[in-house]
mmCIF file of C-alpha atoms and ligand atoms in Angstrom:
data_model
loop_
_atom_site.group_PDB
_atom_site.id
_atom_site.type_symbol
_atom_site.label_atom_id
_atom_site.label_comp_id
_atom_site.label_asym_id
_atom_site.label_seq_id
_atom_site.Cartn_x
_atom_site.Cartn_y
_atom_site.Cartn_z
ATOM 1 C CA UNK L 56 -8.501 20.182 -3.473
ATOM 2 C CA UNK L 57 -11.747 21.485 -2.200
ATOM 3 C CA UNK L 58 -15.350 19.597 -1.721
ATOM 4 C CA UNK L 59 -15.805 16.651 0.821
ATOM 5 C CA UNK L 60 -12.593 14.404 1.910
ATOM 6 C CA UNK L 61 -11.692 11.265 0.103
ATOM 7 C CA UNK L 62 -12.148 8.666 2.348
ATOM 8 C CA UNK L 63 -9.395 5.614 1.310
ATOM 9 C CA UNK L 64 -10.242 2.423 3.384
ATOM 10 C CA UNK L 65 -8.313 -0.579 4.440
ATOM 11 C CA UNK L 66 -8.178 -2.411 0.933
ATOM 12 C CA UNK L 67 -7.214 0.221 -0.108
ATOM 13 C CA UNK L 68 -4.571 1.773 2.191
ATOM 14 C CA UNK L 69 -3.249 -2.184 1.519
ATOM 15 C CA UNK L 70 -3.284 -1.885 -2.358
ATOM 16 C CA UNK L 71 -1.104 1.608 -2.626
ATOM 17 C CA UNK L 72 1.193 1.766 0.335
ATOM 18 C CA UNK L 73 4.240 -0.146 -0.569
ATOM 19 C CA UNK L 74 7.284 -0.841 2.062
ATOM 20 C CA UNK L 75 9.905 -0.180 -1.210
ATOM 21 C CA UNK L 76 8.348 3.676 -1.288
ATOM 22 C CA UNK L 77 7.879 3.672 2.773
ATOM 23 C CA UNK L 78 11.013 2.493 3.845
ATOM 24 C CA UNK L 79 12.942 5.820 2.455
ATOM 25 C CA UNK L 80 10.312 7.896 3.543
ATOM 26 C CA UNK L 81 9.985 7.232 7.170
ATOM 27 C CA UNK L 82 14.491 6.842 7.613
ATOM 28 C CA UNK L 83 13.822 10.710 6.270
ATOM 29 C CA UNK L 84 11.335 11.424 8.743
ATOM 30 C CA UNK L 85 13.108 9.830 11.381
ATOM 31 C CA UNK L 86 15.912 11.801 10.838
ATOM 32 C CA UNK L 87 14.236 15.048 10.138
ATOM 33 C CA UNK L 88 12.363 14.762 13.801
ATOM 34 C CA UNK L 89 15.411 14.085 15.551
ATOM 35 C CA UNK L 90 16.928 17.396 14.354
ATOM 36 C CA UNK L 91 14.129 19.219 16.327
ATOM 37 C CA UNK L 92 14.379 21.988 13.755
ATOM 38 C CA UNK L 93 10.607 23.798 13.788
ATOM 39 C CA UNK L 94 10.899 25.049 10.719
ATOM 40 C CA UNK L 95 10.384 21.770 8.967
ATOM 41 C CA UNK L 96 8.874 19.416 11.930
ATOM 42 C CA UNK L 97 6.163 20.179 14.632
ATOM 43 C CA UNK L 98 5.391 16.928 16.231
ATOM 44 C CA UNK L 99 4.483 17.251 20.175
ATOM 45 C CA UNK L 100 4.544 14.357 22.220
ATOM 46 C CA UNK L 101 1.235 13.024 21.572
ATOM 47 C CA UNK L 102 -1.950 12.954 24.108
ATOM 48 C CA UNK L 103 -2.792 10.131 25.646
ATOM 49 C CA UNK L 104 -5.959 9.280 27.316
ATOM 50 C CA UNK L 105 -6.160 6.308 29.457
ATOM 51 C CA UNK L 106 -9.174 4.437 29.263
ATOM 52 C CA UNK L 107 -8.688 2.496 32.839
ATOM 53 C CA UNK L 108 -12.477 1.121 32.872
ATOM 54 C CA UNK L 109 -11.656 -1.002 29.322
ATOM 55 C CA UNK L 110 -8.047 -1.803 29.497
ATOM 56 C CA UNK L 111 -6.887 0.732 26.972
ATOM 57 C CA UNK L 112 -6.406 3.633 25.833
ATOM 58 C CA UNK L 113 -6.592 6.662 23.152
ATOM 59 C CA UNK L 114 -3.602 8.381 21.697
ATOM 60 C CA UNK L 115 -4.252 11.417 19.361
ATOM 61 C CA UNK L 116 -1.245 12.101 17.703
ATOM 62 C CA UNK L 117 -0.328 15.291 15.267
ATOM 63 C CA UNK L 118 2.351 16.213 13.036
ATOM 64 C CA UNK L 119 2.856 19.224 10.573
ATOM 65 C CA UNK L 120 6.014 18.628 8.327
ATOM 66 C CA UNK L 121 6.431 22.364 6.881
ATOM 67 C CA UNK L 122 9.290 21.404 4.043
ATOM 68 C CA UNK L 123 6.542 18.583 2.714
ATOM 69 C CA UNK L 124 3.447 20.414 2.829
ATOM 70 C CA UNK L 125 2.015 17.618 5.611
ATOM 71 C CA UNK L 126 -0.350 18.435 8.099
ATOM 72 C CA UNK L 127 -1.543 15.548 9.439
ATOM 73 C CA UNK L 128 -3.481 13.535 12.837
ATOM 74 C CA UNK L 129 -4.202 9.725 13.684
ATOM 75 C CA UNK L 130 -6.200 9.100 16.174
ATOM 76 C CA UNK L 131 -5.520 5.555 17.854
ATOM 77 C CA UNK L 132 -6.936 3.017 20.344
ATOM 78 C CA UNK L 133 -5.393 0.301 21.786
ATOM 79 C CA UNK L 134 -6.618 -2.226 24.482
ATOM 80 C CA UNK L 135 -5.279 -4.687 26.824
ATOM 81 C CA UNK L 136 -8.501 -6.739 26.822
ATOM 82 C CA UNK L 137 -9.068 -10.435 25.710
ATOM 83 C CA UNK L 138 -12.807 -10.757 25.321
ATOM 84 C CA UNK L 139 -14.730 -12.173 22.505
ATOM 85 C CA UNK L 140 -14.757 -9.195 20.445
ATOM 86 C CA UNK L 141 -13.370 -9.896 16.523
ATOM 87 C CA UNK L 142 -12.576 -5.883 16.767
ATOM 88 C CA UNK L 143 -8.684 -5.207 16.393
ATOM 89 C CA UNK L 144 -6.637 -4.753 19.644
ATOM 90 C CA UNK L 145 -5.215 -1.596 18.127
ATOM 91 C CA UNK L 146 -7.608 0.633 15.985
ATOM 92 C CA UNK L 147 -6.720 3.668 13.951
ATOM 93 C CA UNK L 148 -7.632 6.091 11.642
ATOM 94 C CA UNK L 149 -5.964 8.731 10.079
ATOM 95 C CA UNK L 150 -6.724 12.570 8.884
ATOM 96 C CA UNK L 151 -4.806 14.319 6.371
ATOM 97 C CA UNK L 152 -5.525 18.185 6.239
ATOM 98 C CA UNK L 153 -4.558 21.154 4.042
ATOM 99 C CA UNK L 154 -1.639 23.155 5.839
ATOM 100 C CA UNK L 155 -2.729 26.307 3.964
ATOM 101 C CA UNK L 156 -6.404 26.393 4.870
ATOM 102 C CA UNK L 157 -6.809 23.744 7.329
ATOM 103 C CA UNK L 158 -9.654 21.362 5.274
ATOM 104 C CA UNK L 159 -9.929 18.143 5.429
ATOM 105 C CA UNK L 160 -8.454 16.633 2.058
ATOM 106 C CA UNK L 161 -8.753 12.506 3.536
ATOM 107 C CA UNK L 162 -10.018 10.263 6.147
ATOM 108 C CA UNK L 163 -7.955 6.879 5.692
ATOM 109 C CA UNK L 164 -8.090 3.707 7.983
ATOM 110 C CA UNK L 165 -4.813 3.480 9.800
ATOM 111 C CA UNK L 166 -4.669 0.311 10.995
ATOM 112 C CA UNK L 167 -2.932 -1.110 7.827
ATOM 113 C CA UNK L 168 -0.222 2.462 7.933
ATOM 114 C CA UNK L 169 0.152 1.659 11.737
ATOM 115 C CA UNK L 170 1.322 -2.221 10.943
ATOM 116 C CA UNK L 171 3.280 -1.101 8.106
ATOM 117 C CA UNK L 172 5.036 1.855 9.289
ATOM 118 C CA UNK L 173 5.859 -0.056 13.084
ATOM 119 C CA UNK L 174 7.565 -2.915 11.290
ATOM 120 C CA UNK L 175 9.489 -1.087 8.872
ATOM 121 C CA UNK L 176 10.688 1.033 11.684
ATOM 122 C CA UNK L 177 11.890 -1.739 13.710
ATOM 123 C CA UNK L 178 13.630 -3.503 10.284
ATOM 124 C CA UNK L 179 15.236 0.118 10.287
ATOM 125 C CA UNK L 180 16.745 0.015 13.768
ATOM 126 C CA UNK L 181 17.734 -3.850 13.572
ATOM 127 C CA UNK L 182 19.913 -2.215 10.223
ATOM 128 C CA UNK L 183 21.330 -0.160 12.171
ATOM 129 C CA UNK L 184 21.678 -2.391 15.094
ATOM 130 C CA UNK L 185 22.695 -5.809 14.350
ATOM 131 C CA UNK L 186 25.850 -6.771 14.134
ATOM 132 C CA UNK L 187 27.884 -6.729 10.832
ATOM 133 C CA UNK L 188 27.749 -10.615 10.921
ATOM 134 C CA UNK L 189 24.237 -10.850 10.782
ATOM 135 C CA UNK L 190 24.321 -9.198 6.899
ATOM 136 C CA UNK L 191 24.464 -11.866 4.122
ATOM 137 C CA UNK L 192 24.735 -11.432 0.055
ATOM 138 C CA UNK L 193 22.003 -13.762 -0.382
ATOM 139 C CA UNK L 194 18.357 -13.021 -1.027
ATOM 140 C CA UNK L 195 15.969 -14.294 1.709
ATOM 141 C CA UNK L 196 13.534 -16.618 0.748
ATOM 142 C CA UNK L 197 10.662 -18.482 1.307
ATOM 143 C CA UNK L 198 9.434 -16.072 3.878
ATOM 144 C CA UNK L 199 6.397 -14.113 4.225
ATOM 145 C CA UNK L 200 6.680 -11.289 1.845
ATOM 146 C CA UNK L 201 6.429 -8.098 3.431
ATOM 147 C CA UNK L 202 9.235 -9.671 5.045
ATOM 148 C CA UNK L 203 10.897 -10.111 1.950
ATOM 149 C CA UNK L 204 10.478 -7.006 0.547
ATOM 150 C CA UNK L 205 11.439 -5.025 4.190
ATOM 151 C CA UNK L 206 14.518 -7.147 4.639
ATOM 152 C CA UNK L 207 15.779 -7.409 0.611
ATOM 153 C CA UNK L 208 15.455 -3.270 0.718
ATOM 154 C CA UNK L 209 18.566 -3.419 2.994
ATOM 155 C CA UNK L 210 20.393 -5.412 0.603
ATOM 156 C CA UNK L 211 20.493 -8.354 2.448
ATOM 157 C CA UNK L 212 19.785 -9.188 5.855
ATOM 158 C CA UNK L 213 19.438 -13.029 5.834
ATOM 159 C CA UNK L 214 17.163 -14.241 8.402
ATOM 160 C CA UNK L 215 18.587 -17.756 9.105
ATOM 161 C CA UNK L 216 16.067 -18.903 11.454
ATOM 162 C CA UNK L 217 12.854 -17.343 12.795
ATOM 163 C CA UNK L 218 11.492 -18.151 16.208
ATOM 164 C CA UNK L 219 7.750 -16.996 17.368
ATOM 165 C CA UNK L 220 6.793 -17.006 21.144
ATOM 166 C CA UNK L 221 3.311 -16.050 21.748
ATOM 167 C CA UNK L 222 1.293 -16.931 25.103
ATOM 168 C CA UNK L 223 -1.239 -18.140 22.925
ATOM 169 C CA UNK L 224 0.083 -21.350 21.112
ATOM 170 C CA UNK L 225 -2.554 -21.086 18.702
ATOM 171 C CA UNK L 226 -1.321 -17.858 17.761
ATOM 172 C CA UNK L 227 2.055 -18.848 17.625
ATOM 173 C CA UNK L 228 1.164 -21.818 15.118
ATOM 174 C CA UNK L 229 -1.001 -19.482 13.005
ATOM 175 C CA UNK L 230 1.676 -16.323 12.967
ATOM 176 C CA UNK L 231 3.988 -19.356 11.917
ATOM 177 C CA UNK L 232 1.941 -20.891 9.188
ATOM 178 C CA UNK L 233 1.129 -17.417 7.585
ATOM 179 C CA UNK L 234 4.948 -17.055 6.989
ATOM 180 C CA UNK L 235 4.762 -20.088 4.570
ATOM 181 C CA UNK L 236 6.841 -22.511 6.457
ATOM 182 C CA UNK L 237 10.178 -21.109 7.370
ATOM 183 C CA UNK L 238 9.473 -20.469 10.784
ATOM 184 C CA UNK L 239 9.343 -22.259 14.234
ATOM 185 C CA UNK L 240 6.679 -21.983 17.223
ATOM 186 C CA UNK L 241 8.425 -22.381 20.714
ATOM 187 C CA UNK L 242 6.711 -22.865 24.078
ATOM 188 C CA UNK L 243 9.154 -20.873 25.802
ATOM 189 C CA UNK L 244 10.164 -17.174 25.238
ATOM 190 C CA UNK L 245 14.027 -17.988 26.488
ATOM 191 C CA UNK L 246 13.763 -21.397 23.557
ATOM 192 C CA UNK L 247 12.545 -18.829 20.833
ATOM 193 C CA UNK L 248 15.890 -15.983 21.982
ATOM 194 C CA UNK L 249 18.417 -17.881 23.143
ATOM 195 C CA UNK L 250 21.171 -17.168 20.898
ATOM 196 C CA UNK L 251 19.113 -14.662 18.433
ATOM 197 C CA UNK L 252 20.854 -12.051 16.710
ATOM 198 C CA UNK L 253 17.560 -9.807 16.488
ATOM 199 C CA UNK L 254 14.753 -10.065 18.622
ATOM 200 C CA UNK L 255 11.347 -8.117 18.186
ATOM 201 C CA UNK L 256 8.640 -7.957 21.018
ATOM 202 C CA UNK L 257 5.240 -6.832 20.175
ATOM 203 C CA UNK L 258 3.063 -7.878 23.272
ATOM 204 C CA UNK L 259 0.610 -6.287 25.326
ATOM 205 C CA UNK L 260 2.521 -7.364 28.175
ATOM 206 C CA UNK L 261 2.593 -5.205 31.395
ATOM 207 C CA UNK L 262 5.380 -7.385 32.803
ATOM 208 C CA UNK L 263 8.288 -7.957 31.920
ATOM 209 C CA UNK L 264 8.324 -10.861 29.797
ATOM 210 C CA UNK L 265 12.157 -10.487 28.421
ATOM 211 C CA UNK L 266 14.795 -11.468 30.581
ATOM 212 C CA UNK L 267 18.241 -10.053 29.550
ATOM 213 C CA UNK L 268 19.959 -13.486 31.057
ATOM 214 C CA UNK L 269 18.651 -15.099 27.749
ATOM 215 C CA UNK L 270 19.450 -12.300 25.387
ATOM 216 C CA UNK L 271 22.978 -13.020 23.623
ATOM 217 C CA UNK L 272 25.688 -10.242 24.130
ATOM 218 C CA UNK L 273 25.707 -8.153 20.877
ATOM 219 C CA UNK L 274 22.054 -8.619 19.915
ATOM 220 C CA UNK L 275 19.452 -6.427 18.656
ATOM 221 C CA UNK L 276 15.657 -6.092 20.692
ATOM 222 C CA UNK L 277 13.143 -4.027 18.565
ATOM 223 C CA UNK L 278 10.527 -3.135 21.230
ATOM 224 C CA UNK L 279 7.397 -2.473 20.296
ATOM 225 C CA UNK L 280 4.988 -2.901 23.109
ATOM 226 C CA UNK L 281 4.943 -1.058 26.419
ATOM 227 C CA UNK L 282 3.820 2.344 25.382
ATOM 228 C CA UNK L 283 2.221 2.863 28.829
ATOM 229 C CA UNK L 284 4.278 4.417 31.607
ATOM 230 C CA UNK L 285 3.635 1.276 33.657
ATOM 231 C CA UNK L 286 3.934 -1.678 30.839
ATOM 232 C CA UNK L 287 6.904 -3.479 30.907
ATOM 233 C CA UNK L 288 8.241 -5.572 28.329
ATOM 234 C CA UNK L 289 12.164 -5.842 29.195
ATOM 235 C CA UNK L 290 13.442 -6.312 32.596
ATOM 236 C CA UNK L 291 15.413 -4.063 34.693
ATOM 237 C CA UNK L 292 18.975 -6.219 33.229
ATOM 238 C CA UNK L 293 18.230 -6.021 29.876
ATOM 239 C CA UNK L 294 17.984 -1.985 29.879
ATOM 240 C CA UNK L 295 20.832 -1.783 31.932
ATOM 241 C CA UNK L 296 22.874 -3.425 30.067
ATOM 242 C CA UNK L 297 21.711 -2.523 26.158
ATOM 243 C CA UNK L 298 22.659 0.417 24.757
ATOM 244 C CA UNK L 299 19.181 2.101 24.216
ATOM 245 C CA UNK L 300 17.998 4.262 21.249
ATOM 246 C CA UNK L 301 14.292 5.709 21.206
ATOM 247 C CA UNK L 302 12.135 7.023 18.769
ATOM 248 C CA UNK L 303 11.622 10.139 20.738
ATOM 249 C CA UNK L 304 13.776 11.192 24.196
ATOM 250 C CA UNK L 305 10.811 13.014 25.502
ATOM 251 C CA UNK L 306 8.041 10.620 24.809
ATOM 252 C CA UNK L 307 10.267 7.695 25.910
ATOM 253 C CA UNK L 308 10.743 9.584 29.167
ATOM 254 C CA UNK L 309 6.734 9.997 29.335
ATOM 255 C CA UNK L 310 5.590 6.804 28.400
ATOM 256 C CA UNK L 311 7.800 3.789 28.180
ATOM 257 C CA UNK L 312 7.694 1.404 31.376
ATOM 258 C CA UNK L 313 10.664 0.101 30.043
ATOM 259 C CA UNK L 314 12.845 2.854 30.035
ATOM 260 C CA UNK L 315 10.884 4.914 33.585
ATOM 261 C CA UNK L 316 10.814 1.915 35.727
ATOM 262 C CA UNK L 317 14.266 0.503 34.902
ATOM 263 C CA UNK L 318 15.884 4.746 35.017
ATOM 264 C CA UNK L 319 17.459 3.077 32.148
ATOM 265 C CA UNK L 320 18.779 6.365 30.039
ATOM 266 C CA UNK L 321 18.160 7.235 26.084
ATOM 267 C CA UNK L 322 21.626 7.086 24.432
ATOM 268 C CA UNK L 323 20.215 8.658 20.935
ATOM 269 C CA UNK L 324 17.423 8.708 18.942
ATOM 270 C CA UNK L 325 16.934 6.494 15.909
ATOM 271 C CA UNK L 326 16.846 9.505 13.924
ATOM 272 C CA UNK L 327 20.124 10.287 15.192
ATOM 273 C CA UNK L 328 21.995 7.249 14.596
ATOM 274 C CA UNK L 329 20.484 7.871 10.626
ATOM 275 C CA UNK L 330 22.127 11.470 10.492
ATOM 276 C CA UNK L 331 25.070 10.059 11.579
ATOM 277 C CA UNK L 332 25.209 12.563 14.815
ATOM 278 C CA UNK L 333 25.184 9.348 17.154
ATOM 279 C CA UNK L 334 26.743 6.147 16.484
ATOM 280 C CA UNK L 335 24.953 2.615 16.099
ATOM 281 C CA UNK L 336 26.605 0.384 18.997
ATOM 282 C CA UNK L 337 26.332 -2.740 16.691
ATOM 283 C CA UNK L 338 28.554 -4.915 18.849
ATOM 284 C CA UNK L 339 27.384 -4.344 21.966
ATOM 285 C CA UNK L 340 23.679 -5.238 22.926
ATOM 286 C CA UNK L 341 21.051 -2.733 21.382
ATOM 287 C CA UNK L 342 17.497 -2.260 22.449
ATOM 288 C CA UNK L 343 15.247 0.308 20.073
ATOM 289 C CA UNK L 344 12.169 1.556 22.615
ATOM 290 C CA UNK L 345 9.311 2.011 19.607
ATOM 291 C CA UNK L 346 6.971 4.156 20.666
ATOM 292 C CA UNK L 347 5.704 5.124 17.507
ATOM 293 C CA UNK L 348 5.903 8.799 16.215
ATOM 294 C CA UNK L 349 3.345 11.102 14.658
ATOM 295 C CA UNK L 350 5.627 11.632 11.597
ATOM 296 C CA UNK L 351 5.398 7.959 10.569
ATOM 297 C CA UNK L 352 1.753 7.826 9.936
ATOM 298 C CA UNK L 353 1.996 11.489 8.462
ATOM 299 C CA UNK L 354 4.736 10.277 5.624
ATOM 300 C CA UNK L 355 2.681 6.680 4.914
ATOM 301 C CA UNK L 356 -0.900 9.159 4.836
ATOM 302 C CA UNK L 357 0.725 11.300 2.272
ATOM 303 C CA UNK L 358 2.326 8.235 0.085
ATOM 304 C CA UNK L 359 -1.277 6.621 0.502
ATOM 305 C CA UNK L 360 -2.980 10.336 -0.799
ATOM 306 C CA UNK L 361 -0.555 10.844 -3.497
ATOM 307 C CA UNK L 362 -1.003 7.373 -5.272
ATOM 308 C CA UNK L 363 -4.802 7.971 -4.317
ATOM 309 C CA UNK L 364 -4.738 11.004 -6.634
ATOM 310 C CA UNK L 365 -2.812 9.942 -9.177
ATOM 311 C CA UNK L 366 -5.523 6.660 -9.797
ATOM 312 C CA UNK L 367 -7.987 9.292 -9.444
ATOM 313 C CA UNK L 368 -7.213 11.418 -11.992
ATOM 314 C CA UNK L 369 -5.803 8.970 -14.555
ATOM 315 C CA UNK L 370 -9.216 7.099 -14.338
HETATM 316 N N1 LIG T 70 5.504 1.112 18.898
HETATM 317 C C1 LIG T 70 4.520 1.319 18.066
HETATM 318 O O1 LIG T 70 4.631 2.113 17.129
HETATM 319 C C2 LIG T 70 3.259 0.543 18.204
HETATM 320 C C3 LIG T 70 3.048 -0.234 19.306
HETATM 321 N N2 LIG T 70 1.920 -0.975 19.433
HETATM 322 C C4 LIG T 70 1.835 -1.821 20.623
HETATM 323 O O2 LIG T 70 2.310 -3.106 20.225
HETATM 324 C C5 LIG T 70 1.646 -4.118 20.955
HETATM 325 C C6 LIG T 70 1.010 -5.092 20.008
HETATM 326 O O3 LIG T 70 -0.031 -4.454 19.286
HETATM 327 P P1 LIG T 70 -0.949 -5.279 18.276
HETATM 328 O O4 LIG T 70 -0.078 -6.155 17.428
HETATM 329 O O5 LIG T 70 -1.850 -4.330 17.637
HETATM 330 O O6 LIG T 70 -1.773 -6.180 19.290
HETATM 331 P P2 LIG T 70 -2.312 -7.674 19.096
HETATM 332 O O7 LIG T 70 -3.390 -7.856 20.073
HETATM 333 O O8 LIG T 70 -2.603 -7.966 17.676
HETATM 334 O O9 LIG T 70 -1.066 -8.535 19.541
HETATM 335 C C7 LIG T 70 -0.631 -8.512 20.873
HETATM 336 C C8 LIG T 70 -0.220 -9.906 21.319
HETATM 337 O O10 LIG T 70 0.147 -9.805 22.710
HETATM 338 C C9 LIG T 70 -0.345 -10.946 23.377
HETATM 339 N N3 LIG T 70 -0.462 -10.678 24.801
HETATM 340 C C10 LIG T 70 -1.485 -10.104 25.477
HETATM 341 N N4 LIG T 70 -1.201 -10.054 26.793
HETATM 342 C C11 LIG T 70 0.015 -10.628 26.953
HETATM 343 C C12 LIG T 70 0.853 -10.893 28.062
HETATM 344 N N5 LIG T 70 0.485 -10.544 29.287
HETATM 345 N N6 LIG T 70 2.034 -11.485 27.847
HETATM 346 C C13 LIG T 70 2.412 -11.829 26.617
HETATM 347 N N7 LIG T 70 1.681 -11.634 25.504
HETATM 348 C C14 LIG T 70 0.498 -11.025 25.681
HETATM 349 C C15 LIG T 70 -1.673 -11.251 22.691
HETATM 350 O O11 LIG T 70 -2.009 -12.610 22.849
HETATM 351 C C16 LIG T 70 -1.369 -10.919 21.231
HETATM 352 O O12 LIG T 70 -0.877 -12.044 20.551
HETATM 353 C C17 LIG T 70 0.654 -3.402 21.857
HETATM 354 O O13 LIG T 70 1.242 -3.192 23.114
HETATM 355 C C18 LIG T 70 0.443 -2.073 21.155
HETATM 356 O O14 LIG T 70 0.026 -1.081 22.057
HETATM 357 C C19 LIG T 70 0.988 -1.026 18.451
HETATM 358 C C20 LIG T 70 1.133 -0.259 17.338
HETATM 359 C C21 LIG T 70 2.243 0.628 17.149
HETATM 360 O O1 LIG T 71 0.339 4.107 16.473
HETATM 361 C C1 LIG T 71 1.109 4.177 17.423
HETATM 362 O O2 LIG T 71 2.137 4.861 17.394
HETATM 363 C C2 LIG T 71 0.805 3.422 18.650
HETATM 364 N N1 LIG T 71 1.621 3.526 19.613
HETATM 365 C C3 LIG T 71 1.453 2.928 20.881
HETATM 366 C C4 LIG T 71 0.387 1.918 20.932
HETATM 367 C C5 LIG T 71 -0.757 2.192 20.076
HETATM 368 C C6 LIG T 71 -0.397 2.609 18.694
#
């Protein structure tokens, strides 16, 4: 396609990005980038900027996927700041370019991809690392439904109960109403994970704010936060006693507080455990370090561009 890029904004991005057609894609990805083979990924660990002055900072993060024909950057801020602003604490947007001639072919928000892709990855790694118990027959119900529709793909993880910690109660009681009902608030983080089979945390803590004392033996922690060398989420006896998977070994090594601070070490990769070249510890205690990889966005951009062009030209 040649002439100026589509640009495909957030309602958009919302209306043709579907977890059903995500979910697949990104457990591909996932695996394909932990196979380091450069014929068919190129994804370096991503530059980061630290923006010290405004408690944030600015990640630019490429990927070219040869086999698919991706070539692809988001560019992302994210800030540690609560001030008055309504702007989102994380902000993204997201370029998809031609790998043959390098053009621009779209400019796409990448704040909805961002949200989507995070949260299916961490439904991916509690799959693979909750314990057999947790998985039910039923359908899950009643629940929010992205939820729904992440949780039903695996076929069925039934969520029992869902706690919410957040410092702000407010927060809490709003994150808790949105999910129509079947959720609690709790004042306390160790009241909201005492006894949970899978926990996620998705702060911008820089201390640790998860004490592995209160995490049952055998759990899964999806943990999202912390993508600073000197953020902590988890404390030092959580991550030494989880087994701990990563997106990526070398940005985990780079930029996770979690896993520097604590000289907690990588057993595998996510993408690993998905080829089957490491195995998913299930029964013993699992934390997943998301960092977030450069492949993710690139596989949502190219779902988003795809169903963009297919409206397009059927219109
Ligand atoms: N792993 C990944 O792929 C991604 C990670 N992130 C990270 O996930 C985290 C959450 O991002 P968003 O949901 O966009 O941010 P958000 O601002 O929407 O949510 C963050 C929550 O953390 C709370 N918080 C702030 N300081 C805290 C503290 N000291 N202790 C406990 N809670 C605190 C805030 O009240 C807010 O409810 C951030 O650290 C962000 O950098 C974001 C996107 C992707
Ligand atoms: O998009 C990502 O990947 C992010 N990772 C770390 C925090 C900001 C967003």
């Amino acid at each position: 396609m040649d002439g100026p890029p589509a640009v495909i904004w957030r309602e958009e991005v919302e209306r043709l990005l579907r977890y059903e057609d995500l979910v697949p894609r990104l457990e591909q990805a996932l695996g394909l980038f932990s196979r380091r083979d450069a014929a068919a990924v190129l994804q370096p660990v991503r530059t980061a900027v630290p923006l010290s002055k405004h408690g944030g900072f600015f990640l630019l993060m490429p990927a070219y996927m040869e086999q698919d024909g991706v070539l692809c950057t988001k560019l992302v801020c994210a800030y540690k700041r609560e001030d008055e602003s309504s702007l989102p604490a994380t902000q993204a947007t997201v370029m998809l370019l031609d790998p043959l001639y390098g053009n621009v072919k779209a400019v796409m928000d990448g704040e909805v991809i961002t949200a989507m892709r995070t949260a299916a990855v961490s439904a991916i790694s509690a799959k693979a690392g909750t314990p057999s118990r947790v998985s039910r027959p039923e359908p899950l119900r009643g629940l929010h439904p992205d939820c729904i529709v992440v949780f039903n793909l695996f076929n069925v993880r039934l969520l029992l109960q869902v706690r919410v910690w957040s410092h702000s109660k407010e927060r809490a009681e709003s994150f808790v109403a949105s999910l129509g009902g079947a959720a609690s608030a709790c004042v306390l983080v160790e009241a909201a994970v005492s006894g949970a089979d899978a926990i996620v945390t998705a702060t911008r803590s820089t201390e640790p704010l998860l004490l592995g004392r209160w995490v049952k033996p055998g759990a899964h922690v999806a943990a999202v936060g912390a993508c600073r060398p000197d953020w902590r989420e988890l404390d030092d006896r959580l991550m030494e006693e989880a087994v701990v998977y990563a997106d990526s070994r070398e940005a985990a090594m780079v930029e996770s507080g979690d896993i520097i601070l604590s000289g907690a070490e990588v057993f595998a990769e996510l993408g690993e455990v998905l080829n089957g070249t490491k195995p998913a510890h299930r029964d013993k205690t699992t934390v997943f370090k998301s960092l977030g990889l450069a492949v993710e966005d690139a596989v949502s951009a190219k779902l988003v561009f795809d169903q963009w062009e297919d409206r397009t030209s059927s219109v």
